[in-house]
Coordinates of C-alpha atoms and ligand atoms in Angstrom, one line a residue:
M1 CA -0.1 0.0 -0.1
C2 CA 1.4 3.6 0.1
G3 CA 0.4 6.7 -1.6
I4 CA 2.2 8.8 -4.4
I5 CA 2.6 12.1 -5.6
G6 CA 4.3 13.8 -8.3
I7 CA 4.2 17.6 -9.6
A8 CA 5.9 18.9 -12.7
S9 CA 5.4 22.7 -12.1
N10 CA 7.0 26.3 -13.6
K11 CA 7.4 27.0 -9.5
Q12 CA 8.6 25.3 -6.4
V13 CA 6.6 22.0 -5.9
S14 CA 7.8 20.7 -2.2
S15 CA 4.9 22.7 -0.3
N16 CA 2.2 21.2 -2.7
I17 CA 3.8 17.6 -2.5
I18 CA 3.6 17.9 1.3
E19 CA -0.3 19.1 1.4
S20 CA -0.9 16.1 -0.8
L21 CA 0.8 13.8 1.0
K22 CA -1.0 14.6 4.1
K23 CA -4.2 13.9 2.2
L24 CA -2.7 10.4 1.3
E25 CA -1.9 9.5 4.9
Y26 CA -4.8 7.4 4.9
R27 CA -2.9 4.8 2.7
G28 CA 0.0 4.5 5.1
Y29 CA 1.9 6.7 7.5
D30 CA 4.6 4.8 8.9
S31 CA 7.4 6.9 6.8
A32 CA 7.3 9.5 4.2
G33 CA 9.6 11.0 1.7
I34 CA 10.1 13.3 -1.1
A35 CA 12.7 13.8 -4.0
T36 CA 13.0 17.2 -6.1
I37 CA 15.3 18.2 -9.1
S38 CA 17.4 20.8 -7.7
N39 CA 20.5 22.5 -9.6
G40 CA 20.2 19.1 -12.0
E41 CA 20.6 16.8 -9.0
I42 CA 18.3 14.5 -7.5
D43 CA 17.6 15.7 -4.0
E44 CA 16.1 13.1 -1.5
K45 CA 14.8 13.6 1.9
K46 CA 12.6 10.9 4.0
C47 CA 12.1 10.0 7.7
T48 CA 10.0 7.7 9.8
G49 CA 6.8 8.7 10.8
R50 CA 4.2 10.8 9.6
V51 CA 4.1 13.8 6.8
A52 CA 4.5 16.3 9.4
A53 CA 7.9 14.8 10.3
L54 CA 9.0 15.2 7.2
E55 CA 7.6 18.8 6.8
K56 CA 9.8 19.9 9.6
I57 CA 13.1 18.3 8.0
I58 CA 12.0 20.3 4.8
F59 CA 11.2 23.6 7.0
K60 CA 15.0 23.4 8.2
T61 CA 16.5 22.4 4.7
P62 CA 14.3 23.2 2.0
S63 CA 13.6 20.6 -0.7
L64 CA 14.1 23.0 -3.9
G65 CA 12.8 22.5 -7.5
N66 CA 9.9 22.6 -9.7
L67 CA 9.7 18.7 -10.3
G68 CA 9.0 16.2 -7.6
I69 CA 7.8 13.1 -6.2
G70 CA 6.4 12.0 -2.8
H71 CA 5.5 9.0 -0.8
V72 CA 3.6 7.9 2.3
R73 CA 4.6 4.5 3.2
W74 CA 2.8 1.2 4.6
A75 CA 5.6 -1.3 4.9
T76 CA 5.6 -4.4 3.4
H77 CA 8.9 -5.4 2.4
G78 CA 11.4 -4.1 5.0
A79 CA 10.3 -2.6 8.4
P80 CA 9.4 1.1 8.6
S81 CA 12.7 3.0 8.8
K82 CA 14.2 5.7 6.6
I83 CA 16.6 3.7 4.7
N84 CA 13.3 1.8 3.5
A85 CA 11.2 4.9 3.0
H86 CA 10.4 5.9 -0.5
P87 CA 11.9 7.7 -2.7
H88 CA 14.4 5.1 -3.8
S89 CA 17.4 7.0 -5.7
S90 CA 20.3 6.1 -7.5
E91 CA 22.6 8.9 -9.1
E92 CA 20.3 8.9 -12.1
V93 CA 16.6 8.3 -11.1
S94 CA 14.3 8.3 -8.1
V95 CA 11.3 6.2 -7.9
V96 CA 8.2 6.1 -5.7
H97 CA 5.8 2.9 -5.7
N98 CA 2.8 1.6 -4.5
G99 CA 2.2 -2.0 -4.8
I100 CA 4.1 -5.1 -4.6
I101 CA 7.0 -6.4 -6.8
E102 CA 6.7 -10.3 -6.3
N103 CA 9.7 -11.3 -8.2
S104 CA 11.8 -8.6 -6.4
T105 CA 14.2 -11.5 -4.6
I106 CA 15.3 -13.2 -7.8
L107 CA 15.8 -9.6 -9.8
K108 CA 17.9 -8.6 -6.8
K109 CA 20.0 -11.6 -6.8
N110 CA 20.6 -11.3 -10.6
L111 CA 21.5 -7.4 -10.1
E112 CA 23.6 -8.1 -7.5
K113 CA 25.5 -10.6 -9.4
T114 CA 26.5 -7.9 -11.9
G115 CA 27.9 -5.8 -9.3
Y116 CA 24.8 -3.5 -8.1
K117 CA 24.4 -3.0 -4.5
F118 CA 21.2 -2.3 -2.5
K119 CA 20.7 -0.1 0.4
S120 CA 17.1 -0.9 1.3
Q121 CA 15.5 -4.4 2.1
T122 CA 12.3 -3.1 0.0
D123 CA 11.0 -4.7 -3.2
T124 CA 10.9 -1.0 -4.8
E125 CA 14.6 -0.6 -5.0
V126 CA 15.1 -3.3 -7.8
I127 CA 12.9 -0.9 -9.8
T128 CA 15.6 1.9 -9.6
I129 CA 18.3 -0.3 -10.2
L130 CA 16.9 -1.9 -13.3
L131 CA 16.1 1.4 -14.6
T132 CA 19.3 2.9 -13.8
D133 CA 21.1 -0.3 -15.5
F134 CA 18.6 0.0 -18.7
L135 CA 19.2 3.7 -19.0
K136 CA 23.1 3.0 -19.8
K137 CA 22.3 1.2 -22.9
F138 CA 18.7 2.4 -23.9
D139 CA 17.0 5.6 -24.7
L140 CA 14.2 6.7 -21.8
V141 CA 11.1 5.1 -23.4
L142 CA 12.7 1.7 -24.1
A143 CA 14.8 1.9 -20.7
I144 CA 11.2 2.3 -19.0
N145 CA 9.5 -0.2 -21.1
K146 CA 12.6 -2.9 -20.3
T147 CA 12.1 -2.3 -16.7
L148 CA 8.4 -2.8 -16.7
E149 CA 8.6 -6.0 -18.5
K150 CA 10.7 -7.6 -15.8
L151 CA 8.3 -6.8 -13.1
I152 CA 5.9 -9.4 -11.9
G153 CA 3.2 -7.9 -9.4
S154 CA 1.3 -4.6 -8.8
F155 CA 2.5 -1.1 -9.2
A156 CA 1.9 2.6 -9.4
L157 CA 4.7 4.2 -10.1
G158 CA 6.2 7.6 -10.0
I159 CA 10.0 8.3 -11.3
L160 CA 12.2 11.3 -11.6
F161 CA 15.3 11.4 -14.0
K162 CA 18.5 13.3 -13.3
K163 CA 19.0 13.7 -17.0
H164 CA 15.4 14.5 -18.5
N165 CA 14.9 17.1 -15.4
N166 CA 11.5 18.4 -16.8
I167 CA 9.4 15.0 -16.6
I168 CA 8.0 12.7 -14.5
V169 CA 7.2 9.0 -15.7
G170 CA 3.9 7.3 -14.2
A171 CA 3.1 3.8 -14.8
R172 CA 0.2 1.4 -13.5
R173 CA -0.3 -1.9 -13.5
G174 CA -2.9 -3.0 -10.8
S175 CA -2.4 -0.1 -8.2
P176 CA -4.3 2.9 -9.0
L177 CA -2.8 6.1 -10.5
A178 CA -4.7 9.4 -11.8
V179 CA -3.2 12.5 -13.6
G180 CA -4.4 16.0 -13.2
Y181 CA -4.2 18.9 -15.4
G182 CA -3.2 22.5 -13.8
H183 CA -2.2 25.6 -15.3
N184 CA 1.4 25.4 -16.1
E185 CA 1.7 22.4 -14.0
N186 CA 0.7 18.9 -14.1
F187 CA 0.2 16.3 -11.4
L188 CA 0.1 12.6 -10.5
G189 CA -1.2 11.1 -7.7
S190 CA -2.6 7.8 -6.1
D191 CA -6.3 9.0 -6.0
S192 CA -8.2 12.1 -7.4
Y193 CA -8.8 13.3 -3.6
A194 CA -5.0 14.0 -3.2
L195 CA -5.2 16.4 -6.2
K196 CA -8.4 17.7 -5.6
S197 CA -7.3 21.0 -3.9
M198 CA -4.8 21.7 -6.9
T199 CA -7.3 20.6 -10.0
N200 CA -10.6 19.0 -10.6
K201 CA -9.5 17.8 -14.1
I202 CA -8.4 14.3 -13.9
T203 CA -7.5 11.2 -16.0
Y204 CA -7.2 7.7 -14.5
L205 CA -4.6 5.5 -16.0
D206 CA -5.7 2.1 -17.0
D207 CA -3.9 -1.1 -16.4
G208 CA -0.5 -0.9 -18.6
D209 CA -0.6 2.4 -19.2
V210 CA 2.4 4.7 -18.9
C211 CA 2.3 8.6 -18.8
I212 CA 5.0 11.3 -19.3
L213 CA 4.2 14.6 -17.6
S214 CA 6.0 17.7 -17.9
N215 CA 4.5 21.1 -16.8
D216 CA 2.9 22.1 -20.0
K217 CA 1.6 18.7 -21.2
I218 CA 1.0 14.8 -20.5
I219 CA 1.5 12.0 -22.9
F220 CA 0.0 8.7 -22.7
Y221 CA 1.1 5.2 -23.9
N222 CA -0.9 2.0 -23.4
K223 CA 0.3 -1.4 -22.6
N224 CA 1.5 -2.0 -26.1
G225 CA 3.6 0.9 -26.2
M226 CA 1.1 2.9 -28.5
K227 CA 0.4 6.5 -28.0
I228 CA -3.1 7.1 -27.1
N229 CA -5.7 10.1 -26.0
K230 CA -7.1 9.6 -22.8
R231 CA -10.7 11.1 -21.4
I232 CA -10.3 14.0 -19.1
Q233 CA -13.0 13.9 -16.3
T234 CA -14.2 17.0 -14.4
L235 CA -14.4 15.9 -10.6
S236 CA -17.6 16.2 -8.5
S237 CA -17.3 18.8 -5.8
D238 CA -17.9 17.2 -2.1
K239 CA -21.0 18.6 -0.4
Q240 CA -19.2 17.4 3.0
T241 CA -15.9 18.7 3.9
A242 CA -12.7 16.8 5.1
D243 CA -12.2 18.8 7.8
K244 CA -12.2 18.2 11.6
G245 CA -14.2 21.2 12.3
D246 CA -14.7 21.7 16.5
F247 CA -14.0 17.8 17.1
K248 CA -10.9 16.4 18.4
D249 CA -10.3 14.1 15.7
F250 CA -11.9 12.8 12.6
M251 CA -13.4 9.8 14.1
S252 CA -15.7 11.6 16.8
K253 CA -16.5 13.8 13.8
E254 CA -17.8 11.1 11.6
I255 CA -19.3 9.2 14.4
N256 CA -21.5 12.5 15.2
E257 CA -21.9 12.9 11.3
Q258 CA -23.9 9.8 10.8
K259 CA -27.2 11.8 11.6
F260 CA -26.3 13.7 8.7
S261 CA -24.9 11.4 6.3
T262 CA -27.8 8.9 6.3
K263 CA -30.1 11.9 5.9
V264 CA -28.1 12.7 2.4
C265 CA -27.9 9.0 1.5
I266 CA -31.7 8.7 2.0
K267 CA -32.7 11.5 0.1
E268 CA -30.6 10.4 -2.9
Y269 CA -32.4 6.9 -2.9
V270 CA -35.9 7.5 -1.4
N271 CA -38.7 9.3 -2.9
H272 CA -41.0 10.0 0.0
L273 CA -43.6 11.7 -2.0
K274 CA -44.2 8.5 -4.2
K275 CA -43.2 6.3 -1.3
D276 CA -41.0 4.2 -3.4
I277 CA -37.1 3.8 -4.0
N278 CA -35.3 5.6 -7.0
L279 CA -33.5 2.8 -8.1
Y280 CA -33.6 1.7 -12.1
N281 CA -31.8 0.3 -14.9
F282 CA -30.5 -2.8 -12.7
P283 CA -27.6 -4.6 -14.7
I284 CA -29.8 -7.6 -14.3
E285 CA -33.7 -7.9 -14.1
P286 CA -34.2 -8.3 -10.3
K287 CA -37.0 -10.8 -11.3
N288 CA -34.8 -13.0 -12.7
I289 CA -31.8 -13.0 -10.1
D290 CA -31.1 -16.6 -9.2
K291 CA -28.4 -15.6 -6.4
I292 CA -26.8 -12.5 -5.0
V293 CA -23.0 -12.9 -3.9
I294 CA -22.0 -9.7 -1.4
I295 CA -18.1 -9.4 -1.2
G296 CA -16.1 -7.1 0.7
C297 CA -13.1 -6.9 3.1
G298 CA -13.0 -5.6 6.8
T299 CA -15.7 -3.4 8.1
A300 CA -17.3 -3.6 4.7
Y301 CA -17.6 -7.2 4.9
H302 CA -19.6 -7.1 7.9
A303 CA -22.0 -4.7 6.1
C304 CA -22.3 -7.8 3.7
L305 CA -23.2 -9.9 6.6
A306 CA -25.5 -8.0 7.8
A307 CA -27.3 -7.3 4.1
K308 CA -27.6 -11.0 3.9
H309 CA -30.1 -11.2 6.7
W310 CA -32.0 -8.4 5.0
F311 CA -32.1 -9.9 1.6
E312 CA -33.3 -13.4 3.2
E313 CA -35.8 -11.7 5.0
L314 CA -37.2 -9.7 2.3
T315 CA -36.6 -11.8 -0.7
S316 CA -36.4 -15.7 -2.0
I317 CA -33.2 -15.2 -3.9
E318 CA -30.2 -17.0 -2.3
I319 CA -27.6 -15.0 -0.9
E320 CA -23.9 -15.7 -0.3
T321 CA -21.3 -13.5 1.3
D322 CA -17.7 -13.6 1.0
V323 CA -14.5 -11.9 2.0
A324 CA -12.6 -10.8 -1.0
S325 CA -9.3 -12.1 -0.5
E326 CA -11.1 -15.7 -0.2
F327 CA -13.3 -15.1 -3.2
R328 CA -10.5 -14.1 -5.5
Y329 CA -8.8 -17.5 -5.0
R330 CA -11.9 -20.1 -4.9
K331 CA -13.4 -22.2 -7.6
I332 CA -16.3 -20.2 -8.1
K333 CA -19.2 -21.6 -10.3
F334 CA -20.1 -18.0 -12.2
S335 CA -23.5 -17.9 -13.5
K336 CA -25.0 -15.0 -15.4
K337 CA -28.1 -15.1 -13.6
N338 CA -26.3 -14.1 -10.4
L339 CA -25.6 -10.8 -9.3
Y340 CA -22.0 -9.9 -7.8
I341 CA -22.0 -7.0 -5.2
F342 CA -19.0 -5.4 -4.2
V343 CA -18.7 -3.2 -0.9
S344 CA -16.1 -0.7 -0.4
Q345 CA -15.8 2.4 1.2
S346 CA -12.4 3.7 -0.8
G347 CA -13.0 1.7 -3.8
E348 CA -9.4 0.8 -4.2
T349 CA -9.0 -2.3 -1.8
A350 CA -6.9 -4.6 -3.7
D351 CA -8.4 -7.8 -2.9
T352 CA -12.2 -6.2 -3.5
F353 CA -10.8 -5.2 -6.9
A354 CA -9.4 -8.2 -7.9
A355 CA -12.3 -10.1 -7.0
L356 CA -14.4 -7.8 -9.0
D357 CA -12.0 -8.2 -12.0
L358 CA -12.3 -12.1 -11.8
C359 CA -16.1 -11.7 -12.3
K360 CA -15.8 -9.1 -15.0
K361 CA -13.3 -11.6 -16.7
N362 CA -16.1 -14.4 -16.3
E363 CA -18.5 -11.9 -17.9
V364 CA -21.2 -11.7 -15.0
K365 CA -22.9 -8.6 -13.8
T366 CA -21.4 -6.6 -11.1
C367 CA -22.7 -3.9 -9.0
S368 CA -20.6 -1.8 -6.6
V369 CA -21.4 -0.2 -3.0
V370 CA -18.9 2.4 -2.8
N371 CA -18.1 6.0 -1.2
A372 CA -15.6 7.1 -3.8
V373 CA -17.6 7.2 -6.9
E374 CA -14.6 8.0 -9.0
S375 CA -12.7 4.7 -7.6
S376 CA -11.4 1.9 -9.3
I377 CA -13.9 -0.3 -8.2
A378 CA -16.7 2.0 -9.1
R379 CA -15.4 2.6 -12.6
S380 CA -15.0 -0.9 -13.3
S381 CA -18.6 -2.2 -12.3
D382 CA -21.8 -2.2 -14.4
F383 CA -24.0 -0.6 -11.7
I384 CA -22.8 2.1 -9.1
L385 CA -24.6 2.6 -5.9
P386 CA -22.9 5.6 -4.0
I387 CA -23.1 5.6 -0.3
H388 CA -23.0 9.4 -0.1
A389 CA -21.3 9.5 3.2
G390 CA -18.7 12.1 2.0
P391 CA -15.1 11.8 2.9
E392 CA -14.0 9.5 5.8
I393 CA -10.9 10.1 7.2
G394 CA -10.4 8.2 10.3
V395 CA -8.8 4.8 9.6
A396 CA -11.6 2.7 11.5
S397 CA -14.6 3.1 9.4
T398 CA -17.9 4.2 11.2
K399 CA -20.1 6.4 9.0
A400 CA -19.0 4.5 5.9
F401 CA -20.3 1.2 7.6
I402 CA -23.7 2.8 8.5
G403 CA -24.1 3.9 4.6
Q404 CA -23.0 0.7 3.5
M405 CA -25.6 -0.8 5.1
L406 CA -28.3 1.6 4.4
V407 CA -27.8 1.2 0.7
L408 CA -27.8 -2.5 0.6
Y409 CA -31.0 -2.4 2.9
I410 CA -32.2 -0.1 0.6
L411 CA -31.2 -2.1 -2.5
A412 CA -33.0 -5.4 -0.6
L413 CA -36.2 -3.4 -0.4
K414 CA -36.4 -2.3 -3.9
I415 CA -35.5 -5.9 -5.2
S416 CA -38.3 -7.1 -3.0
K417 CA -40.7 -4.8 -4.4
I418 CA -39.9 -5.4 -8.0
R419 CA -40.1 -9.3 -7.6
N420 CA -43.6 -8.6 -5.8
E421 CA -42.0 -10.4 -2.5
I422 CA -43.2 -7.6 0.1
P423 CA -46.8 -6.6 0.4
K424 CA -47.3 -3.0 -0.6
A425 CA -48.3 -1.7 2.9
E426 CA -45.1 -3.1 4.3
Y427 CA -43.0 -1.5 1.8
I428 CA -44.5 1.6 2.3
T429 CA -44.1 1.5 6.0
K430 CA -40.6 0.4 5.6
I431 CA -39.7 3.6 3.6
S432 CA -41.5 5.7 6.0
N433 CA -39.3 4.2 8.8
I434 CA -36.2 4.8 6.8
K435 CA -37.2 8.7 7.0
K436 CA -36.9 8.4 10.6
L437 CA -33.7 6.6 10.8
P438 CA -31.1 10.0 11.0
D439 CA -33.4 11.3 14.0
L440 CA -33.0 8.2 15.7
I441 CA -29.5 7.7 15.0
N442 CA -29.3 11.3 16.8
K443 CA -31.3 10.0 19.7
T444 CA -28.9 7.0 20.0
L445 CA -25.8 9.3 19.9
K446 CA -26.8 10.7 23.2
C447 CA -25.7 7.4 25.0
E448 CA -22.3 8.7 24.8
S449 CA -22.2 10.1 28.3
K450 CA -23.0 6.7 29.7
I451 CA -20.6 5.0 27.4
K452 CA -17.8 7.2 28.5
I453 CA -18.6 5.9 32.4
I454 CA -18.5 2.2 30.9
A455 CA -15.4 3.0 29.0
K456 CA -13.9 4.0 32.5
D457 CA -15.1 0.9 34.0
V458 CA -13.5 -1.5 31.5
Y459 CA -10.8 0.1 29.8
L460 CA -7.9 -1.8 31.7
S461 CA -9.5 -5.2 30.8
K462 CA -7.2 -7.2 28.8
G463 CA -9.9 -8.9 26.6
F464 CA -13.4 -8.5 25.4
I465 CA -16.1 -10.4 23.9
F466 CA -19.1 -9.2 21.7
L467 CA -22.2 -11.6 21.3
G468 CA -25.2 -11.4 19.0
R469 CA -27.4 -13.4 16.9
G470 CA -29.0 -13.0 13.5
P471 CA -28.3 -9.5 12.0
S472 CA -27.0 -8.6 15.3
F473 CA -24.0 -10.8 14.8
P474 CA -22.2 -9.0 12.3
I475 CA -22.6 -6.0 14.5
A476 CA -20.9 -7.9 17.5
L477 CA -18.1 -8.7 14.8
E478 CA -17.8 -5.1 14.0
G479 CA -17.9 -3.7 17.5
A480 CA -14.9 -6.4 18.1
L481 CA -13.2 -5.3 15.4
K482 CA -13.5 -1.5 16.3
L483 CA -12.1 -2.2 19.6
K484 CA -9.1 -3.9 18.2
E485 CA -8.2 -1.6 15.6
L486 CA -8.5 1.5 18.0
S487 CA -7.5 -0.2 21.3
Y488 CA -5.2 -2.9 20.3
L489 CA -6.9 -5.0 22.9
H490 CA -8.1 -8.6 22.1
A491 CA -11.8 -8.8 21.3
E492 CA -13.9 -11.6 19.9
G493 CA -17.1 -11.1 18.1
Y494 CA -19.3 -14.5 18.2
P495 CA -22.7 -15.8 17.4
A496 CA -24.1 -15.9 20.8
G497 CA -25.4 -19.7 20.2
E498 CA -21.9 -20.7 19.7
M499 CA -20.5 -19.8 23.0
K500 CA -21.0 -23.1 24.5
H501 CA -19.0 -24.6 21.7
G502 CA -15.7 -23.6 23.0
P503 CA -15.4 -19.5 23.7
L504 CA -17.3 -20.1 27.2
A505 CA -14.0 -21.5 28.4
L506 CA -12.8 -17.7 28.1
I507 CA -15.2 -16.3 30.7
E508 CA -13.8 -15.5 34.1
E509 CA -14.4 -12.9 36.6
G510 CA -14.8 -9.5 35.5
L511 CA -14.4 -10.2 31.5
P512 CA -16.3 -7.6 29.9
V513 CA -18.9 -9.2 27.6
V514 CA -21.2 -7.0 25.1
I515 CA -24.6 -8.6 24.6
L516 CA -26.4 -7.5 21.5
A517 CA -30.2 -8.4 22.2
P518 CA -32.7 -6.1 20.5
Q519 CA -36.1 -7.3 21.0
D520 CA -36.5 -9.3 17.6
R521 CA -36.7 -13.2 17.1
Y522 CA -33.6 -14.0 18.4
Y523 CA -34.1 -11.9 21.9
E524 CA -35.0 -14.6 24.4
K525 CA -32.2 -17.1 23.1
T526 CA -29.6 -14.2 23.4
I527 CA -30.6 -13.5 26.9
S528 CA -30.2 -16.9 27.8
N529 CA -26.8 -16.6 26.5
M530 CA -26.4 -13.7 28.4
Q531 CA -27.6 -15.0 31.8
E532 CA -24.9 -18.0 31.1
V533 CA -22.0 -15.8 30.9
I534 CA -23.3 -13.8 34.0
A535 CA -23.3 -17.0 35.7
R536 CA -19.4 -17.5 35.2
G537 CA -18.6 -14.2 36.1
A538 CA -18.5 -12.0 33.3
K539 CA -19.3 -8.0 33.2
V540 CA -22.2 -7.8 30.9
L541 CA -23.0 -4.6 28.9
L542 CA -26.3 -5.3 27.3
I543 CA -27.4 -3.2 24.1
T544 CA -30.9 -3.4 23.5
N545 CA -33.9 -1.3 22.8
E546 CA -36.4 0.6 24.7
E547 CA -39.3 -1.0 26.5
N548 CA -37.3 -4.3 27.2
N549 CA -38.6 -6.1 30.2
I550 CA -35.1 -7.7 31.2
I551 CA -34.3 -7.2 34.9
S552 CA -31.4 -8.5 36.2
E553 CA -29.6 -7.0 38.8
N554 CA -26.3 -8.8 37.5
I555 CA -26.4 -6.7 34.3
R556 CA -23.5 -4.2 35.0
F557 CA -24.6 -1.6 32.4
S558 CA -27.3 -1.3 29.8
I559 CA -27.8 0.8 26.8
E560 CA -31.2 1.1 25.3
V561 CA -31.5 2.4 21.8
P562 CA -35.0 4.0 20.4
K563 CA -37.6 1.3 19.4
T564 CA -37.9 1.2 15.5
D565 CA -38.3 -1.6 12.6
N566 CA -36.1 -4.6 13.5
Q567 CA -34.2 -4.3 10.6
L568 CA -33.1 -0.6 11.3
T569 CA -32.3 -1.3 15.1
T570 CA -29.3 -3.0 13.4
F571 CA -28.2 0.3 12.6
L572 CA -28.6 1.8 16.2
I573 CA -27.1 -1.0 18.0
T574 CA -23.8 -0.1 16.2
I575 CA -23.4 3.5 17.5
P576 CA -22.8 2.5 21.0
L577 CA -20.0 0.1 20.0
Q578 CA -18.5 2.6 17.8
L579 CA -18.5 5.0 20.9
L580 CA -17.2 2.5 23.3
A581 CA -14.4 1.6 21.3
Y582 CA -13.5 5.2 20.9
H583 CA -13.5 6.2 24.2
I584 CA -11.5 3.2 25.6
A585 CA -8.8 4.2 23.0
S586 CA -9.4 7.8 24.2
L587 CA -8.6 6.7 27.7
K588 CA -5.5 4.7 26.6
N589 CA -4.1 8.1 24.9
L590 CA -3.8 6.2 21.4
D591 CA -3.8 7.7 18.2
I592 CA -7.5 7.2 17.3
D593 CA -7.7 8.4 13.6
K594 CA -4.3 6.4 12.8
P595 CA -4.1 3.1 14.5
R596 CA -0.7 1.5 14.5
N597 CA 0.0 -0.8 11.5
L598 CA -3.2 -0.2 9.7
A599 CA -4.2 2.0 6.7
K600 CA -7.4 3.1 5.5
S601 CA -7.1 2.1 2.0
V602 CA -5.3 -1.5 1.6
T603 CA -4.1 -1.5 -1.8
V604 CA -1.8 -4.4 -1.7
E605 CA -3.1 -8.2 -1.3
Ligands
LIG701 C1 -9.1 -1.5 5.9 C2 -9.8 -0.3 6.7 C3 -11.0 -0.9 7.0 C4 -11.8 -1.2 5.8 C5 -11.4 -2.2 5.0 C6 -12.0 -2.3 3.7 O1 -8.7 -2.5 6.5 O2 -8.6 0.1 7.7 O3 -11.7 0.1 7.7 O4 -13.0 -1.6 6.3 O5 -9.9 -1.7 4.9 O6 -12.1 -1.0 2.9 P1 -13.1 -0.6 1.9 O7 -12.3 0.9 1.5 O8 -12.9 -1.4 1.0 O9 -14.3 -0.6 2.5

């Protein structure tokens, strides 16, 4: 993973590179670096840690030059260190890379045999050395092609040359790369978000494309080395801002924002006057769908799991869910009568994209549920359903999760209506209930003061268990994941009914167990499981809805979310879990928006 940026301008570039790198930190933040061409030489600066640390270095010793590349890293080959940070430069070239070179070990051995010495443990440095070697024998374009031919794996590259000191070369295979057009300057970046403050005119490179940019032109070549023209797109302007405002961090802002983001999303999809859902032109006629397969990674996968329940409750369609990293390597029986749905906030997750690509190669219909509508996943699918959550910056996903579930729920309802599987009155009631969701989320957010007290009581515990049944089980998984991501605590999400098959052995005096028991058809069963863990000494936090009839003096805490449609309750019981993870991490003084070892967009396998 990692983020790359390149700027060719008629003015100094380092401050814009730094600003863009800050926007790319969601892709990696263990080290950062920059290289500019200054007085005909490559000036490389790098450090471990955040872009802010690099900025301080540049403040003391400016990086001069009108041409430069920058990088934020999420280590794959070699520990996060100054030497492994990008760019990787030789006398002749400087390279930033996002992706993985799978044959780097063998390439490195061969280059070492011919006398080259490597400074770092990275896979990227082989690109630097290969290019340096080929430049001795061939012209620029041939040297680039020869280098790229040798590479197996995925890459988005930005390259500077000492001898061609007015150009930056970009190349893409597998990892995303965009170019942006400015006035007397042009840009290269891992995504359009990093370029947005400088331009709204963008072109995305396709797999195999190479580009050569200078401050006044951009030339594209396709994978066969042919010069090509590419379409320029104008980026849409975001209604919601990527600004912390008065909040301490992005995560607290994003949790709070869910009352607005859901409103925006509902407005896009639900026509309250017509009491209908605005979804048309499906890539496959819903009445003819045999099976829906819903695929994602991490939090997005949990949204897929929740959606499985709604599709099963509302339609007779067979539903399958899978994590993308498994799906892409399974021996799938593809069918043209199936719909394959890909769920991804960033739309750039490598495994999800590869799973989508596999579907495309098998010529089946695909749909993407994404936040970033200009992303690779969105652009490659037959049907795009944006979640309209606005920029999500905190690495641990919150408002995008709620948005993904919301769009999948709306889709399930609409498909059920088209297939005549939901009675009209029930459809209309569900639509009017959806309208109330933002308000109910707002009311649920008020549990924060109680959550702060609970967090104080449990934050020193060494582990946590989250239990739920039916659609509450994916939320148990999500609650455990949020806590792991933010607090570095061991947390398990389990189907409540599975406890007796092993995990019950973990229960000991004082172990916090979060029980998700809204009043649905699983309620009594889950409450019995709760009694079983209480009997063994667990410290229980019960999350249920208002007017529940549970009286147990052994429940340590309980949170009651407002009563609504059972399917919408799944959204509400998520909120206390987000807040719990947030406040535990906050008490532990951890970096909430950038947890250790993680990245927001996982663009490597
Ligand atoms: C990373 C993020 C998670 C996210 C997952 C999938 O692991 O840290 O928050 O759920 O990737 O990302 P996507 O952008 O595909 O939803």
